[in-house]
Tab-separated table of C-alpha atoms in Angstrom:
chain	number	residue	atom	x	y	z
S	1	MET	CA	0.000	0.000	0.000
S	2	ASN	CA	0.907	3.610	-0.539
S	3	ILE	CA	0.658	5.390	2.805
S	4	VAL	CA	1.006	9.107	3.572
S	5	ILE	CA	1.337	10.072	7.240
S	6	LEU	CA	0.995	13.640	8.484
S	7	GLY	CA	2.778	14.373	11.763
S	8	CYS	CA	6.072	12.810	12.806
S	9	GLY	CA	5.343	12.625	16.535
S	10	ARG	CA	5.410	9.416	18.546
S	11	VAL	CA	2.326	7.922	16.936
S	12	GLY	CA	3.220	9.034	13.406
S	13	THR	CA	6.770	7.714	13.777
S	14	THR	CA	5.852	4.367	15.285
S	15	PHE	CA	3.117	3.758	12.734
S	16	ALA	CA	5.430	4.776	9.860
S	17	ARG	CA	8.127	2.337	10.996
S	18	LEU	CA	5.646	-0.513	11.409
S	19	MET	CA	4.223	-0.041	7.944
S	20	TYR	CA	7.658	0.416	6.371
S	21	LYS	CA	8.883	-2.788	8.003
S	22	ASP	CA	5.859	-4.588	6.540
S	23	GLY	CA	6.974	-3.541	3.070
S	24	HIS	CA	4.617	-0.656	2.326
S	25	THR	CA	5.554	2.597	0.610
S	26	VAL	CA	5.520	5.233	3.347
S	27	THR	CA	5.828	9.029	3.219
S	28	VAL	CA	5.915	11.138	6.377
S	29	ILE	CA	5.164	14.884	6.477
S	30	ASP	CA	6.145	17.230	9.303
S	31	MET	CA	6.645	20.965	9.645
S	32	GLN	CA	9.973	20.485	11.381
S	33	SER	CA	12.795	18.515	9.837
S	34	GLU	CA	14.223	17.676	13.298
S	35	ALA	CA	11.094	15.593	13.910
S	36	PHE	CA	12.334	13.073	11.323
S	37	ARG	CA	15.223	12.098	13.600
S	38	ARG	CA	12.700	9.999	15.517
S	39	LEU	CA	12.300	7.770	12.453
S	40	GLY	CA	15.825	6.419	12.871
S	41	THR	CA	18.239	5.207	10.211
S	42	ARG	CA	16.476	1.987	9.279
S	43	PHE	CA	13.439	3.857	7.959
S	44	LYS	CA	14.053	4.507	4.243
S	45	GLY	CA	10.675	5.996	3.402
S	46	ASN	CA	10.140	9.550	2.134
S	47	ARG	CA	10.326	12.574	4.409
S	48	ILE	CA	8.594	15.792	3.387
S	49	VAL	CA	8.994	19.054	5.306
S	50	GLY	CA	5.935	21.278	5.118
S	51	ASN	CA	2.507	22.309	6.285
S	52	GLY	CA	0.014	19.459	6.010
S	53	ILE	CA	-2.919	21.680	5.127
S	54	ASP	CA	-1.069	23.075	2.097
S	55	GLU	CA	-2.181	21.264	-1.071
S	56	ASP	CA	1.239	21.635	-2.685
S	57	VAL	CA	2.928	19.934	0.264
S	58	LEU	CA	0.418	17.081	0.151
S	59	LYS	CA	0.981	16.738	-3.597
S	60	ARG	CA	4.738	16.554	-3.083
S	61	ALA	CA	4.097	13.775	-0.595
S	62	GLY	CA	2.313	11.864	-3.349
S	63	ILE	CA	-1.169	12.093	-1.897
S	64	ALA	CA	-2.729	11.771	-5.357
S	65	ASP	CA	-1.590	8.119	-5.448
S	66	ALA	CA	-2.107	7.323	-1.774
S	67	ASP	CA	-4.258	4.385	-0.683
S	68	VAL	CA	-4.280	5.574	2.910
S	69	PHE	CA	-3.832	8.993	4.520
S	70	VAL	CA	-3.301	9.272	8.271
S	71	ALA	CA	-3.358	12.654	10.033
S	72	ALA	CA	-1.680	12.414	13.432
S	73	THR	CA	-0.347	15.866	14.323
S	74	GLN	CA	-0.869	17.374	17.770
S	75	GLY	CA	-3.650	19.630	16.452
S	76	ASP	CA	-7.179	18.243	16.120
S	77	ASN	CA	-8.197	20.949	13.666
S	78	ARG	CA	-5.097	20.507	11.551
S	79	ASN	CA	-5.809	16.778	11.342
S	80	ILE	CA	-9.457	17.443	10.492
S	81	MET	CA	-8.665	19.906	7.715
S	82	ALA	CA	-5.864	17.785	6.230
S	83	ALA	CA	-8.155	14.738	6.281
S	84	GLN	CA	-10.885	16.639	4.463
S	85	ILE	CA	-8.415	17.855	1.811
S	86	ALA	CA	-7.284	14.239	1.345
S	87	GLN	CA	-10.876	13.075	1.082
S	88	HIS	CA	-12.473	15.818	-1.030
S	89	THR	CA	-9.643	17.295	-3.084
S	90	PHE	CA	-7.568	14.184	-3.713
S	91	GLY	CA	-10.128	11.396	-3.282
S	92	VAL	CA	-7.901	9.227	-1.088
S	93	PRO	CA	-9.857	5.965	-0.505
S	94	ARG	CA	-9.097	5.628	3.210
S	95	VAL	CA	-8.626	8.713	5.383
S	96	ILE	CA	-7.957	8.449	9.103
S	97	ALA	CA	-7.588	11.308	11.589
S	98	ARG	CA	-6.432	11.134	15.187
S	99	ILE	CA	-8.680	13.519	17.161
S	100	TYR	CA	-8.320	14.101	20.898
S	101	ASP	CA	-11.692	15.819	21.391
S	102	PRO	CA	-14.369	13.061	21.597
S	103	ILE	CA	-17.131	15.339	20.305
S	104	ARG	CA	-15.211	16.374	17.206
S	105	ALA	CA	-14.147	12.750	16.683
S	106	ASP	CA	-17.797	11.730	16.645
S	107	ARG	CA	-19.034	14.522	14.375
S	108	TYR	CA	-16.332	14.075	11.741
S	109	ARG	CA	-16.844	10.325	11.817
S	110	GLN	CA	-20.390	11.087	10.725
S	111	LEU	CA	-18.940	13.078	7.830
S	112	GLY	CA	-17.113	10.007	6.541
S	113	ILE	CA	-13.642	10.395	8.011
S	114	ILE	CA	-12.365	7.476	10.026
S	115	THR	CA	-11.539	9.078	13.368
S	116	LEU	CA	-9.382	7.639	16.087
S	117	CYS	CA	-10.112	9.205	19.457
S	118	THR	CA	-7.216	8.183	21.671
S	119	THR	CA	-8.776	10.019	24.620
S	120	THR	CA	-11.801	7.747	24.855
S	121	ILE	CA	-9.851	4.622	23.875
S	122	ALA	CA	-7.087	5.100	26.472
S	123	SER	CA	-9.467	6.026	29.279
S	124	GLY	CA	-11.782	3.146	28.440
S	125	LEU	CA	-8.899	0.677	28.443
S	126	LEU	CA	-7.682	2.066	31.766
S	127	ARG	CA	-11.112	1.800	33.334
S	128	ASP	CA	-11.440	-1.824	32.218
S	129	PHE	CA	-7.969	-2.699	33.498
S	130	VAL	CA	-8.426	-0.978	36.850
S	131	THR	CA	-11.795	-2.617	37.495
S	132	THR	CA	-11.132	-6.123	36.108
S	133	ASN	CA	-7.310	-6.317	36.214
S	134	GLU	CA	-7.397	-7.377	32.581
S	135	TRP	CA	-6.778	-5.365	29.446
S	136	GLY	CA	-9.897	-5.155	27.336
S	137	LEU	CA	-9.917	-4.994	23.564
S	138	ALA	CA	-9.020	-1.624	22.121
S	139	LYS	CA	-12.488	-1.098	20.765
S	140	ASP	CA	-13.808	2.393	20.383
S	141	TYR	CA	-15.177	3.691	23.642
S	142	SER	CA	-16.603	6.853	22.155
S	143	ALA	CA	-20.235	5.727	22.113
S	144	GLU	CA	-20.080	5.297	25.875
S	145	TYR	CA	-18.456	8.705	26.302
S	146	LEU	CA	-21.097	10.384	24.172
S	147	ALA	CA	-23.929	8.697	26.068
S	148	GLN	CA	-22.579	10.080	29.345
S	149	ASN	CA	-21.529	13.554	28.306
S	150	VAL	CA	-23.871	14.896	25.672
U	1	MET	CA	-28.829	40.294	14.566
U	2	TYR	CA	-26.751	38.193	16.929
U	3	ILE	CA	-23.268	37.787	15.517
U	4	ILE	CA	-20.533	35.665	17.092
U	5	ILE	CA	-16.936	36.393	16.138
U	6	VAL	CA	-14.327	33.724	16.872
U	7	GLY	CA	-10.758	34.978	17.197
U	8	GLY	CA	-9.784	38.239	18.883
U	9	GLY	CA	-6.911	39.284	16.676
U	10	ASN	CA	-6.966	42.598	14.882
U	11	ILE	CA	-9.668	41.574	12.414
U	12	GLY	CA	-11.946	40.152	15.119
U	13	TYR	CA	-11.372	43.191	17.339
U	14	TYR	CA	-12.205	45.828	14.736
U	15	LEU	CA	-15.123	43.814	13.405
U	16	ALA	CA	-16.625	43.448	16.901
U	17	LYS	CA	-16.211	47.171	17.504
U	18	GLN	CA	-17.885	48.139	14.235
U	19	LEU	CA	-20.789	45.709	14.552
U	20	ASN	CA	-21.317	46.808	18.140
U	21	ALA	CA	-21.405	50.454	17.082
U	22	ALA	CA	-23.975	49.506	14.428
U	23	LYS	CA	-26.194	48.213	17.277
U	24	HIS	CA	-25.840	44.525	16.511
U	25	GLU	CA	-25.614	42.087	19.372
U	26	VAL	CA	-22.017	40.874	19.252
U	27	LEU	CA	-19.974	38.278	21.085
U	28	LEU	CA	-16.222	38.049	20.580
U	29	LEU	CA	-14.746	34.677	21.534
U	30	GLU	CA	-11.018	34.547	22.304
U	31	LYS	CA	-9.151	31.451	23.425
U	32	ASP	CA	-5.999	33.003	24.882
U	33	ARG	CA	-6.491	34.310	28.444
U	34	THR	CA	-3.974	37.143	28.217
U	35	ARG	CA	-5.418	38.410	24.961
U	36	TYR	CA	-8.929	37.987	26.399
U	37	ARG	CA	-8.080	40.267	29.354
U	38	ILE	CA	-6.769	43.004	27.079
U	39	LEU	CA	-9.834	42.779	24.851
U	40	SER	CA	-12.357	42.746	27.688
U	41	GLU	CA	-10.773	45.792	29.311
U	42	GLU	CA	-11.598	47.726	26.189
U	43	LEU	CA	-14.774	46.070	24.906
U	44	GLY	CA	-16.314	44.918	28.202
U	45	GLU	CA	-18.768	42.075	28.484
U	46	ILE	CA	-19.119	41.385	24.765
U	47	VAL	CA	-15.841	39.447	25.022
U	48	MET	CA	-15.820	35.858	26.261
U	49	GLN	CA	-12.882	33.548	26.935
U	50	GLY	CA	-13.295	30.201	25.226
U	51	ASP	CA	-12.439	27.803	22.415
U	52	GLY	CA	-14.789	28.321	19.482
U	53	CYS	CA	-14.156	24.794	18.169
U	54	GLN	CA	-15.517	23.029	21.221
U	55	ALA	CA	-19.199	22.151	21.214
U	56	ASP	CA	-19.754	22.821	24.943
U	57	GLN	CA	-18.237	26.285	24.672
U	58	GLN	CA	-20.206	27.000	21.525
U	59	LEU	CA	-23.347	26.154	23.503
U	60	GLU	CA	-22.320	28.488	26.325
U	61	ALA	CA	-21.621	31.293	23.859
U	62	GLY	CA	-25.131	30.966	22.446
U	63	PHE	CA	-24.354	29.543	19.005
U	64	GLY	CA	-27.884	28.108	19.059
U	65	ARG	CA	-29.451	31.511	18.514
U	66	ALA	CA	-26.703	33.133	16.426
U	67	ASP	CA	-27.678	34.601	13.067
U	68	ALA	CA	-24.082	34.473	11.892
U	69	VAL	CA	-20.761	33.065	13.033
U	70	VAL	CA	-17.581	34.663	11.742
U	71	ALA	CA	-14.245	32.863	12.125
U	72	THR	CA	-11.370	35.338	11.958
U	73	THR	CA	-8.387	33.529	13.450
U	74	GLY	CA	-5.096	33.355	11.583
U	75	SER	CA	-5.373	29.579	11.123
U	76	ASP	CA	-7.437	28.185	8.273
U	77	ASP	CA	-7.892	24.843	10.031
U	78	ASP	CA	-9.303	26.476	13.172
U	79	ASN	CA	-11.632	28.670	11.105
U	80	LEU	CA	-12.870	25.669	9.120
U	81	VAL	CA	-13.685	23.650	12.236
U	82	VAL	CA	-15.399	26.612	13.966
U	83	CYS	CA	-17.741	27.004	10.991
U	84	GLN	CA	-18.354	23.288	10.418
U	85	MET	CA	-19.119	22.642	14.087
U	86	ALA	CA	-21.427	25.701	14.143
U	87	LYS	CA	-23.331	24.203	11.199
U	88	MET	CA	-23.374	20.623	12.477
U	89	GLU	CA	-24.196	21.318	16.120
U	90	PHE	CA	-26.340	24.441	15.940
U	91	SER	CA	-27.418	24.862	12.290
U	92	VAL	CA	-26.164	28.453	12.329
U	93	PRO	CA	-27.747	30.036	9.214
U	94	ARG	CA	-24.669	31.915	8.057
U	95	THR	CA	-21.032	30.960	8.598
U	96	ILE	CA	-18.293	33.250	7.332
U	97	SER	CA	-14.635	32.331	7.387
U	98	ARG	CA	-11.404	34.183	6.917
U	99	VAL	CA	-9.132	32.153	4.644
U	100	ASN	CA	-5.388	32.713	4.455
U	101	ASP	CA	-4.510	30.290	1.667
U	102	PRO	CA	-6.752	31.344	-1.258
U	103	ARG	CA	-6.755	27.775	-2.573
U	104	SER	CA	-8.665	26.723	0.535
U	105	GLU	CA	-11.706	28.744	-0.519
U	106	LYS	CA	-12.927	26.042	-2.886
U	107	LEU	CA	-12.666	23.367	-0.200
U	108	PHE	CA	-14.465	25.571	2.337
U	109	HIS	CA	-17.370	26.060	-0.083
U	110	GLN	CA	-17.500	22.330	-0.799
U	111	LEU	CA	-17.662	21.673	2.929
U	112	GLY	CA	-20.639	23.966	3.429
U	113	ILE	CA	-19.112	27.203	4.689
U	114	ASP	CA	-21.444	29.944	3.444
U	115	ALA	CA	-18.872	32.630	2.683
U	116	THR	CA	-15.112	33.004	2.691
U	117	VAL	CA	-12.896	36.068	2.662
U	118	SER	CA	-9.272	35.877	1.642
U	119	SER	CA	-7.273	39.064	2.073
U	120	THR	CA	-4.481	37.417	0.076
U	121	LYS	CA	-6.868	37.006	-2.838
U	122	ILE	CA	-8.361	40.487	-2.518
U	123	ILE	CA	-4.942	42.143	-2.600
U	124	TYR	CA	-3.858	39.872	-5.446
U	125	ASN	CA	-6.964	40.814	-7.416
U	126	LEU	CA	-6.358	44.515	-6.833
U	127	ILE	CA	-2.876	44.175	-8.270
U	128	GLU	CA	-4.075	41.994	-11.162
U	129	GLN	CA	-6.797	44.502	-12.072
U	130	GLU	CA	-4.182	47.252	-12.181
U	131	VAL	CA	-2.183	45.321	-14.734
U	132	GLY	CA	-5.300	44.133	-16.587
U	133	GLY	CA	-4.959	40.374	-16.201
U	134	GLY	CA	-8.097	38.257	-16.454
U	135	GLU	CA	-8.222	36.948	-12.911
U	136	MET	CA	-11.045	34.556	-12.261
U	137	ILE	CA	-13.000	35.119	-9.053
U	138	PRO	CA	-15.023	32.189	-7.747
U	139	LEU	CA	-18.502	33.390	-6.755
U	140	ALA	CA	-20.140	30.170	-5.690
U	141	ALA	CA	-19.858	26.432	-5.986
U	142	LEU	CA	-22.817	24.210	-6.756
U	143	ASN	CA	-22.791	21.274	-4.403
U	144	ARG	CA	-23.573	18.695	-7.029
U	145	GLY	CA	-21.461	18.080	-10.080
U	146	ASN	CA	-18.297	20.006	-9.252
U	147	ILE	CA	-19.638	23.121	-10.983
U	148	GLU	CA	-18.470	26.638	-10.079
U	149	ILE	CA	-19.805	30.066	-10.853
U	150	VAL	CA	-16.935	32.422	-11.633
U	151	GLU	CA	-16.520	36.059	-12.544
U	152	ILE	CA	-13.900	37.289	-14.996
U	153	GLU	CA	-13.299	40.956	-15.622
U	154	ILE	CA	-12.330	42.129	-19.095
U	155	GLY	CA	-9.201	44.299	-18.813
U	156	THR	CA	-7.469	46.507	-21.385
U	157	LYS	CA	-5.088	43.737	-22.396
U	158	SER	CA	-7.643	40.959	-22.522
U	159	PRO	CA	-7.361	38.898	-25.726
U	160	VAL	CA	-11.159	38.697	-25.952
U	161	LEU	CA	-11.787	42.453	-25.740
U	162	ASN	CA	-14.190	43.584	-28.525
U	163	LYS	CA	-14.803	39.997	-29.593
U	164	GLN	CA	-18.206	38.383	-30.041
U	165	VAL	CA	-19.237	35.689	-27.570
U	166	LYS	CA	-19.643	33.139	-30.387
U	167	ASP	CA	-15.998	33.650	-31.394
U	168	LEU	CA	-14.668	32.718	-27.977
U	169	ASN	CA	-12.968	29.363	-27.984
U	170	LEU	CA	-14.624	28.167	-24.773
U	171	PRO	CA	-13.601	24.806	-23.318
U	172	PRO	CA	-16.245	22.080	-22.949
U	173	ASP	CA	-18.302	22.275	-19.746
U	174	ALA	CA	-18.118	26.075	-19.653
U	175	LEU	CA	-21.069	28.379	-20.226
U	176	ILE	CA	-21.318	32.162	-20.126
U	177	ILE	CA	-24.554	32.926	-18.302
U	178	SER	CA	-24.422	36.675	-17.924
U	179	ILE	CA	-22.351	39.803	-18.470
U	180	ILE	CA	-22.388	42.592	-15.905
U	181	ARG	CA	-22.043	45.896	-17.784
U	182	ASP	CA	-22.361	49.270	-16.021
U	183	GLU	CA	-23.972	47.584	-13.018
U	184	HIS	CA	-26.607	45.877	-15.183
U	185	ALA	CA	-26.823	42.182	-15.924
U	186	VAL	CA	-26.996	41.451	-19.650
U	187	LEU	CA	-28.123	38.063	-20.947
U	188	PRO	CA	-25.667	37.535	-23.777
U	189	SER	CA	-26.257	36.034	-27.203
U	190	GLY	CA	-23.610	34.842	-29.634
U	191	GLU	CA	-23.522	38.335	-31.163
U	192	THR	CA	-22.855	40.144	-27.870
U	193	ILE	CA	-19.502	41.972	-28.012
U	194	LEU	CA	-17.300	41.928	-24.923
U	195	GLN	CA	-16.406	45.447	-23.798
U	196	LEU	CA	-13.807	46.914	-21.468
U	197	HIS	CA	-14.695	46.449	-17.759
U	198	ASP	CA	-17.402	43.884	-18.528
U	199	SER	CA	-17.664	41.225	-15.846
U	200	VAL	CA	-18.331	37.874	-17.428
U	201	ILE	CA	-20.237	35.433	-15.224
U	202	ALA	CA	-19.732	31.825	-16.240
U	203	LEU	CA	-20.618	28.338	-15.095
U	204	VAL	CA	-17.667	26.007	-15.376
U	205	ASN	CA	-16.685	22.517	-14.360
U	206	ALA	CA	-13.962	23.050	-11.756
U	207	ASP	CA	-11.551	20.878	-13.759
U	208	ARG	CA	-11.948	23.172	-16.777
U	209	GLU	CA	-11.171	26.360	-14.844
U	210	PRO	CA	-7.569	26.698	-16.078
U	211	GLU	CA	-8.688	26.335	-19.717
U	212	LEU	CA	-11.397	28.967	-19.227
U	213	ARG	CA	-8.866	31.284	-17.600
U	214	ASP	CA	-6.561	30.891	-20.601
U	215	VAL	CA	-9.331	32.106	-22.922
U	216	PHE	CA	-9.600	35.390	-21.049
U	217	ALA	CA	-5.992	36.040	-19.978
């Protein structure tokens, strides 16, 4: 698969290395070139410095031919906008955005973006482990969150 | 009218002041606490501290009864999410967004933002008009079929100046629907001659935009 990842933080880096090791074509985008140091020397995928909500930067990263686009920067809104550019402007078949805010994660899921809300997943896993002493499955806990908070 | 402005930078500040002076009900939402304090010292209780992207804070700010929400921050992604959440959560009738990257305007329209303003584009157009280039201004996008309505002004150096509409070598999927001449809309025929300062209004498939631009520039 052809995979474009926006955001070379811990999640972006770890995911990029996993996919690269599995033999996929991987391109990582980050605003700061120092962030690429995290990728290490064994990662031979592409590194693109630039703003992920700039169409030209996404084009340089080969988004037009991407099978999967993953937005995992620290900014929810940046991830949301980049994901929507990938989906609407470039027609990427699978678009995934990491979103910390459970409400935004839910609403943009309804708009067709696959959203990964690590806030609800991590807290749900913790709750299950603390109460049962066993790790549950990393299913999406957002429905439960929404039922309690909205 | 109740107007909510998100982002207390210079644009948000002056806009809030003007709308307030024009007797509109205004709320200026600013995320940063330090900036909020400075703004509220001057503007008083029309300023609120909060994140305009978060649904709970939108509720508190009264998005539910807003006639318009204006996003004026310096970040296109923040402005986009403010407007989309305002539409999704509270069906705000009119959402207006500042756009820094002019290329984002098309996406914003596609995603349901009612109006966008790009100072980059406005300044660019002012310069282009001075030198007479045929800059194409997007007016609206039709949701279905990737069709845009664009406006093209005929400048002194335009290659189509004084030509008849039927002699224009228009690309497929492009249609001239009207010509604005001296503030009046003219419904053109093939014989209509394009004059200096005419604004040509055309429907065009977004993919054909560059070809249409080439005809006029």
